[in-house]
Every structure is written in C-alpha cells, then in structure tokens.
GROMACS .gro file of C-alpha atoms in nm:
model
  247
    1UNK     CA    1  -5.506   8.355   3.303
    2UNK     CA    2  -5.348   8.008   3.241
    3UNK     CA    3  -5.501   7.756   3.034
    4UNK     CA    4  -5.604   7.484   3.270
    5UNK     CA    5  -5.808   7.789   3.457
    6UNK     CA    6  -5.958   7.878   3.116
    7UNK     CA    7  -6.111   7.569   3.084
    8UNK     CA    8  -6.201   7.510   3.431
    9UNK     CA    9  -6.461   7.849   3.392
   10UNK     CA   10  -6.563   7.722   3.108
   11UNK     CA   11  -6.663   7.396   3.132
   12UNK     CA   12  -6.807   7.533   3.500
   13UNK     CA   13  -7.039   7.794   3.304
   14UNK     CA   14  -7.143   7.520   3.030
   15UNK     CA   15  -7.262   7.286   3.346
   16UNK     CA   16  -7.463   7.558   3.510
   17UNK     CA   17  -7.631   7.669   3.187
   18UNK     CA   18  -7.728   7.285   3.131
   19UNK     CA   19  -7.859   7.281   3.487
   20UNK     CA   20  -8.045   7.623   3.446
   21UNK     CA   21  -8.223   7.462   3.095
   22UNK     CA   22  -8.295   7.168   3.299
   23UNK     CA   23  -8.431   7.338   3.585
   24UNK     CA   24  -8.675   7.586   3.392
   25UNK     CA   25  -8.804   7.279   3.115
   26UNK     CA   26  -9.099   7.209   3.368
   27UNK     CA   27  -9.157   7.400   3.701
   28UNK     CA   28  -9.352   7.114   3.824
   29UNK     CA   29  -9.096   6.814   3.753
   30UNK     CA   30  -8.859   6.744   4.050
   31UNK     CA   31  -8.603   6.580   3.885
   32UNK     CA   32  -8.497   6.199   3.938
   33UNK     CA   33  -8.659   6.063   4.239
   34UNK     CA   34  -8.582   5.746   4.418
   35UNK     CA   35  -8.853   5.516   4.504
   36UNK     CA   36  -9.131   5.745   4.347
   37UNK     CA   37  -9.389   5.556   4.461
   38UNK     CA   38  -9.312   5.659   4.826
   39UNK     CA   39  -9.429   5.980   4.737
   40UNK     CA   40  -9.685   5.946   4.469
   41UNK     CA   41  -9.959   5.703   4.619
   42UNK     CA   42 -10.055   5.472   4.350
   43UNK     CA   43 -10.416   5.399   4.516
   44UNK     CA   44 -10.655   5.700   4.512
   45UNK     CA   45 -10.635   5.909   4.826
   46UNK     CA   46 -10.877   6.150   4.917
   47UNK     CA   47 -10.715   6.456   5.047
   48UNK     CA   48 -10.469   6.405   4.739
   49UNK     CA   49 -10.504   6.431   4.379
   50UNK     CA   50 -10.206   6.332   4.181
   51UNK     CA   51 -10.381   6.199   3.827
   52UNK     CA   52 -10.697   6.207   3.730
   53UNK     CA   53 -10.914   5.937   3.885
   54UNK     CA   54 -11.070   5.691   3.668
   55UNK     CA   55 -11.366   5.577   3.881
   56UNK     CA   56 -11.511   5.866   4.037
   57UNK     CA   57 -11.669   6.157   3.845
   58UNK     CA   58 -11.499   6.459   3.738
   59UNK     CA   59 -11.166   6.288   3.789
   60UNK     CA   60 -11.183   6.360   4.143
   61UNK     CA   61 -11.067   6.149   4.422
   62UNK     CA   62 -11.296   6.386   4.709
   63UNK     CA   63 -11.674   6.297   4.640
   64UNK     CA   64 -11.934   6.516   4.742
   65UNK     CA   65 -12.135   6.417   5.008
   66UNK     CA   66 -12.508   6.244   4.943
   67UNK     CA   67 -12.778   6.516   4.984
   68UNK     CA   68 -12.903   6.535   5.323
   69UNK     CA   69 -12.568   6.458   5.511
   70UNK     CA   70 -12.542   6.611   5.823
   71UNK     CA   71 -12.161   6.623   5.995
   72UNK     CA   72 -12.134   6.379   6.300
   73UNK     CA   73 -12.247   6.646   6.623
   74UNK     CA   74 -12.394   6.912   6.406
   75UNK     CA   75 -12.784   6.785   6.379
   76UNK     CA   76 -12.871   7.079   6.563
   77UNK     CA   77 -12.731   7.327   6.352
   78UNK     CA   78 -12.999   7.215   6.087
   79UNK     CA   79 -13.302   7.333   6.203
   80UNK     CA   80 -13.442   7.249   5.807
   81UNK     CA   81 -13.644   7.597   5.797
   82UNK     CA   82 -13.586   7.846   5.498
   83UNK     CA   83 -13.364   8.125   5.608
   84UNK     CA   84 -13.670   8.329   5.454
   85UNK     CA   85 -13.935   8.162   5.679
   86UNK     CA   86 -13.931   8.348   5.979
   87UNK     CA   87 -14.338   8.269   6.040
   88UNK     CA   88 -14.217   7.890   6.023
   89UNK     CA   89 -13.923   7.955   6.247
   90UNK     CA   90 -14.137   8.144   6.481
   91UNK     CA   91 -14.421   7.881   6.585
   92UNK     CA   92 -14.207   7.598   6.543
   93UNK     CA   93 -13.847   7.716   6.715
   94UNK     CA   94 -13.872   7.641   7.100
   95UNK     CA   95 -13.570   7.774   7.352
   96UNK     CA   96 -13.495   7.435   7.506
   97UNK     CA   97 -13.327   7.681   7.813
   98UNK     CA   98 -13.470   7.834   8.101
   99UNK     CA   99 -13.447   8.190   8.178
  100UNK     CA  100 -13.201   8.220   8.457
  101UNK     CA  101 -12.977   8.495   8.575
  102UNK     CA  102 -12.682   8.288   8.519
  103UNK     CA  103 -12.862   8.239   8.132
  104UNK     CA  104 -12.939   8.627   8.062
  105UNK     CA  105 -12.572   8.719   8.243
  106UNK     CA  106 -12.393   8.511   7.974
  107UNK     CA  107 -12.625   8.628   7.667
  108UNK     CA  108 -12.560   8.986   7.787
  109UNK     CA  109 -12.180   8.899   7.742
  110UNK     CA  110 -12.199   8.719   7.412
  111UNK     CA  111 -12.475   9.033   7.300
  112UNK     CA  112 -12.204   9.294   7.385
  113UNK     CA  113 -11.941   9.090   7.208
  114UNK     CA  114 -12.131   8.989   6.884
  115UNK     CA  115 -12.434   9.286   6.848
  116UNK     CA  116 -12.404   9.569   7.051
  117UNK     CA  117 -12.177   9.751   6.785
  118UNK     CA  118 -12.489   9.791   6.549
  119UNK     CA  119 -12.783   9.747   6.751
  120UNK     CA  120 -12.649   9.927   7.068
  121UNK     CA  121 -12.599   9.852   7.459
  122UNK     CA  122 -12.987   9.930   7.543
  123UNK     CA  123 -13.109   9.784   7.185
  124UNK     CA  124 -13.182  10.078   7.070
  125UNK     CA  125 -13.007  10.057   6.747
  126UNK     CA  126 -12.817  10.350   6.828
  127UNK     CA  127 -12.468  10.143   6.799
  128UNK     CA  128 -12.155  10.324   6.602
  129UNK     CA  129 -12.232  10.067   6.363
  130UNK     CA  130 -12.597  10.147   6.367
  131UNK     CA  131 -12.573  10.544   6.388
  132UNK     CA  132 -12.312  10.533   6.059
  133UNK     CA  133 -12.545  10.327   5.845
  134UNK     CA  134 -12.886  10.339   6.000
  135UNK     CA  135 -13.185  10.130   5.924
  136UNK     CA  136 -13.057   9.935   6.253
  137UNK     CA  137 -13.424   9.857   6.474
  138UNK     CA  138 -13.512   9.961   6.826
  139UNK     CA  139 -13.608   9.651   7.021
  140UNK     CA  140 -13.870   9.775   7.232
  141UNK     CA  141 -14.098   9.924   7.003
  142UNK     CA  142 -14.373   9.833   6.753
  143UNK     CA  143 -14.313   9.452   6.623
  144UNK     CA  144 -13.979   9.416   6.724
  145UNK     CA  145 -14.109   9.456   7.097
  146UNK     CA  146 -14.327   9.120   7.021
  147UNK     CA  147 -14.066   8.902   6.873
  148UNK     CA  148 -13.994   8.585   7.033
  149UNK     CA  149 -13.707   8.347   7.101
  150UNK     CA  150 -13.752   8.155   6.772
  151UNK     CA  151 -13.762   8.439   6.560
  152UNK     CA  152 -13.425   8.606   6.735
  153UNK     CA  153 -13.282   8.297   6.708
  154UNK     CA  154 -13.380   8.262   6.355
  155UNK     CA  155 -13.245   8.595   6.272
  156UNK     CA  156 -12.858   8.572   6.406
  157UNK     CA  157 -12.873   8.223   6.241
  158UNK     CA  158 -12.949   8.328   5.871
  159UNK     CA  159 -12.944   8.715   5.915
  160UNK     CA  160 -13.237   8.946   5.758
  161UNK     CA  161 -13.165   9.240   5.503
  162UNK     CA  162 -12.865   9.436   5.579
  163UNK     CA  163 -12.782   9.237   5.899
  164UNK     CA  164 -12.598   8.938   5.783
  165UNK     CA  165 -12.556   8.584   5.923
  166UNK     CA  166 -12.367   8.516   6.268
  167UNK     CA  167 -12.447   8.113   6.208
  168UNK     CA  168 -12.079   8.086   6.204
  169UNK     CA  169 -11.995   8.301   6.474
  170UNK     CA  170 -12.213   8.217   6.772
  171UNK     CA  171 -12.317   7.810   6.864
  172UNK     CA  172 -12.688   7.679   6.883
  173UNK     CA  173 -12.677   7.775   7.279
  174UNK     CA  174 -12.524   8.059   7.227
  175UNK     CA  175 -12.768   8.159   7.018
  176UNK     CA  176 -13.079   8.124   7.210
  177UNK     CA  177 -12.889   8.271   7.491
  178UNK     CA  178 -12.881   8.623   7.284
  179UNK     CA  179 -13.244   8.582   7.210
  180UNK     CA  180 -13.302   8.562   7.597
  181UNK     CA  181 -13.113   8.879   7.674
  182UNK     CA  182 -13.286   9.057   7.346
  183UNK     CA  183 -13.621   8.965   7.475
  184UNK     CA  184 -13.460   9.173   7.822
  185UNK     CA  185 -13.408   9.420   7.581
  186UNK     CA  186 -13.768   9.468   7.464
  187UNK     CA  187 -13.901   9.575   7.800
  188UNK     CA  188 -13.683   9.896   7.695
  189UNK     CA  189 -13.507   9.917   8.011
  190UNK     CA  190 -13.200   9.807   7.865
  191UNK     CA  191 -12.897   9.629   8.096
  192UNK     CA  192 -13.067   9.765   8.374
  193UNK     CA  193 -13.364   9.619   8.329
  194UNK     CA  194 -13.265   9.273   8.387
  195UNK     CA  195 -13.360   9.212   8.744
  196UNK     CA  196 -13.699   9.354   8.682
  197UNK     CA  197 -13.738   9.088   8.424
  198UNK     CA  198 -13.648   8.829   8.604
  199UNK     CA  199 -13.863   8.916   8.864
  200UNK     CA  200 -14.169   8.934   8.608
  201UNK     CA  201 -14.061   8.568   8.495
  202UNK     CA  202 -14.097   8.463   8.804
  203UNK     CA  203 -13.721   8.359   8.868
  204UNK     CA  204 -13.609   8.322   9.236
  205UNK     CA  205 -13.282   8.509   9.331
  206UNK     CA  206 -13.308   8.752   9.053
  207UNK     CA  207 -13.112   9.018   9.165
  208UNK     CA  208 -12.786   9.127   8.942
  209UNK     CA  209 -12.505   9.321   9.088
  210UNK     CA  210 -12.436   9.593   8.801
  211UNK     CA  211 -12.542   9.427   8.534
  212UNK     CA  212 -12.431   9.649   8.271
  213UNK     CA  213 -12.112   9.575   8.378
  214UNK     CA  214 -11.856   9.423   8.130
  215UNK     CA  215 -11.525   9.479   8.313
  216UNK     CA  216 -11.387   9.518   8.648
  217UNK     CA  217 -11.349   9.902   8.716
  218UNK     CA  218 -11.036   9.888   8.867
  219UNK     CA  219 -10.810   9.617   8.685
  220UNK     CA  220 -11.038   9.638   8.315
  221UNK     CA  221 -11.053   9.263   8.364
  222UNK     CA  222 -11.357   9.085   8.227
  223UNK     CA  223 -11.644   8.944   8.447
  224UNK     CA  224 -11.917   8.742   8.367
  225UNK     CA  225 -11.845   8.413   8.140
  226UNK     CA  226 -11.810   8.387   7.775
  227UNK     CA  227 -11.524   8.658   7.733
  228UNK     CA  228 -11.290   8.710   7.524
  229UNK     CA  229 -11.040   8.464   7.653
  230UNK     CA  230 -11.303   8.208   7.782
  231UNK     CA  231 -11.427   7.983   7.512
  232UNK     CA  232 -11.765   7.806   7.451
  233UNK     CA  233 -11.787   7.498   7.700
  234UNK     CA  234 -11.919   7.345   7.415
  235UNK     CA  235 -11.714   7.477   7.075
  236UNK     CA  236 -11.906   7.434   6.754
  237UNK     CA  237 -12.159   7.232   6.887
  238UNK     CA  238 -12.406   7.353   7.159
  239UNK     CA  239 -12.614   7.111   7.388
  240UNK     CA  240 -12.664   6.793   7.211
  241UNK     CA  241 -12.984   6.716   7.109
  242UNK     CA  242 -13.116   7.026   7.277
  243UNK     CA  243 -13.053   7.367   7.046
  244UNK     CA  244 -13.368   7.416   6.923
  245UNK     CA  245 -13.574   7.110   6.629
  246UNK     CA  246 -13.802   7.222   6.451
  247UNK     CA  247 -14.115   7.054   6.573
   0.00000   0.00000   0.00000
C-alpha cells in the first residue's frame, strides 16, 4: 500500500467518525439549516408546537374548546340526555321520520350490517355473537316488546351493559331508521313481518318483495340502499335540524 493511499483511508475514516459523533450528539438537531425561519414559524400555530407557548396555558398552542361547544353541523348529535337516562330519552326523543317501506327497507339493511351479528336476523338474540356470549335480548317479548323509538335510539347511541356504543358508527338518521325496523322486530315476525306492519300502520303500498332479502340470488350483489359500497347520503351528519331534540 503506498503512502499517499495510506493517508487517503485515513484521513477518510477520521472524517466519517467526526460525522458519525456529529450525527448521534442530538437525534433531534438537523444540522445547519438555511433560512430557519422558513421552517420553524416564529408566530404560534395551532396544529404545530415548536417551543413552549408563552400565552396560552400549559404551553400549548391548541386550546381546548369552551364548555358547551358543539362542532359546526353536529347539533343533532347532542341530544343533552345522560347516556344513563333512558326514562328521559324515552318521553322526550321523537322519530322526526315517517314509517315508510322505503324507511323500514333501509333500517333492515343498516340492522343486518350493524346488529344482526349479536341480536340476530328475527331479533331474537340468537346471533353468533349473541349465542357465544349470551345475555343478548329477544325483541318481542316482555319489556323489550314495548320499547319505543326514543329508547332504541337511545340505546345504539350510548349503548347499555354489555352492548356498547354505535354513536360513531351509525348517523342520527340512521339511527332512528334501526329503531323503526326494531320496532318491526317486536311484532316477532321477524323480516317477514314487515308488510304486515306496515299494513297495521296504516301505510299505503306496503307490500315488500322478499324482504329478508340482502343479496341478489343469482349474482350475490346487494339490493336495497345503504350497502356496503353505498354511503350515507348524508355522512356524519343526518337531516339537519331533524335527528331527534330533546323536547
């Protein structure tokens, strides 16, 4: 090996230590910048915390909102009853809908997707959710066959003892659309049982072609609105101004 080569490696493996020691002195310090300030905001932005801000409490440039604040198109999301207060939920809780066929067709869809797996097609509670863990109710017999729309609603908004919340899952219409088709559900004639009930509410044109069916029986396409590759008309935010106040 000649000298000048000697000298070449080393002073090559004397510059990469120094950049290695450099490198690993602080894992959050990127070197020499240009023009920090282009990258470091020197006024307080909110969705970025760079020092600790002066002005605002905890040192935080987000502030949490005042108490009460509602999100712009979410008042009726806030119905203001106690997730324990079904009694208030039930006499105060009106379904601003009308029981149609095109109504109970689309909360039969959204039931299937979001509840059947625990509380069964016919609301039986029979499920494969249900039958593994039990406890699940039948809909059609003692109390459960007297609940009404505000206290279904109630319940998939907040949830009640092993049944958790679906707030998140399903919108305000949404919502009350389920309690429509559980309230077909108490009659305990499950799917089959809606044109009967439409005919007891008094609803012109109630008859349903198949209405337990989810999926054409020759392609396995869906039918009926609200499936899996249809989204809410109205995506996080129901109606407006007519999901259910609390009177």
């Amino acid at each position: 090996m000649t000298h000048s080569l000697k000298v070449t490696l080393q002073a090559s493996a004397v510059l990469l230590a120094s950049v290695f020691t450099t490198a690993c002195n602080r894992a959050d310090d990127p070197g020499l910048e240009y023009a920090p300030e282009m990258y470091a905001s020197l006024p307080y932005e909110p969705l970025k915390q760079e020092q600790s801000n002066k002005i605002n409490p905890m040192g935080l440039n987000m502030r949490v909102p005042a108490i009460g604040t509602v999100p712009r198109g979410k008042a009726n999301y806030y119905t203001h009853i106690a997730k324990d207060d079904i009694a208030t939920a039930e006499t105060s809780l009106r379904n601003p809908y009308s029981y149609t066929k095109d109504a109970l067709e689309e909360g039969k869809t959204l039931y299937v997707r979001n509840c059947q797996h625990c509380h069964g097609e016919s609301g039986a509670g029979d499920g494969p959710v249900g039958a593994k863990f039990k406890g699940v109710p039948n809909y059609s017999v003692g109390t459960y066959k007297t609940m009404n729309d505000g206290h279904i609603y109630h319940v998939i908004q907040w949830g009640k003892g092993r049944m958790m919340p679906h707030g998140s899952q399903v919108n305000p219409q949404e919502r009350w659309k389920i309690a429509m088709y559980v309230r077909m559900l108490q009659q305990g004639k499950g799917p089959d049982g809606m044109t009967d009930f439409l005919k007891a509410s008094g609803v012109a044109n109630a008859s349903v072609a198949d209405s337990s069916q989810t999926t054409d029986s020759q392609t396995q396409a869906p039918v009926q609105e609200a499936q899996a590759d249809k989204a809410s008309q109205t995506p996080g935010a129901g109606d407006k101004a007519r999901n259910g106040t609390a009177l």
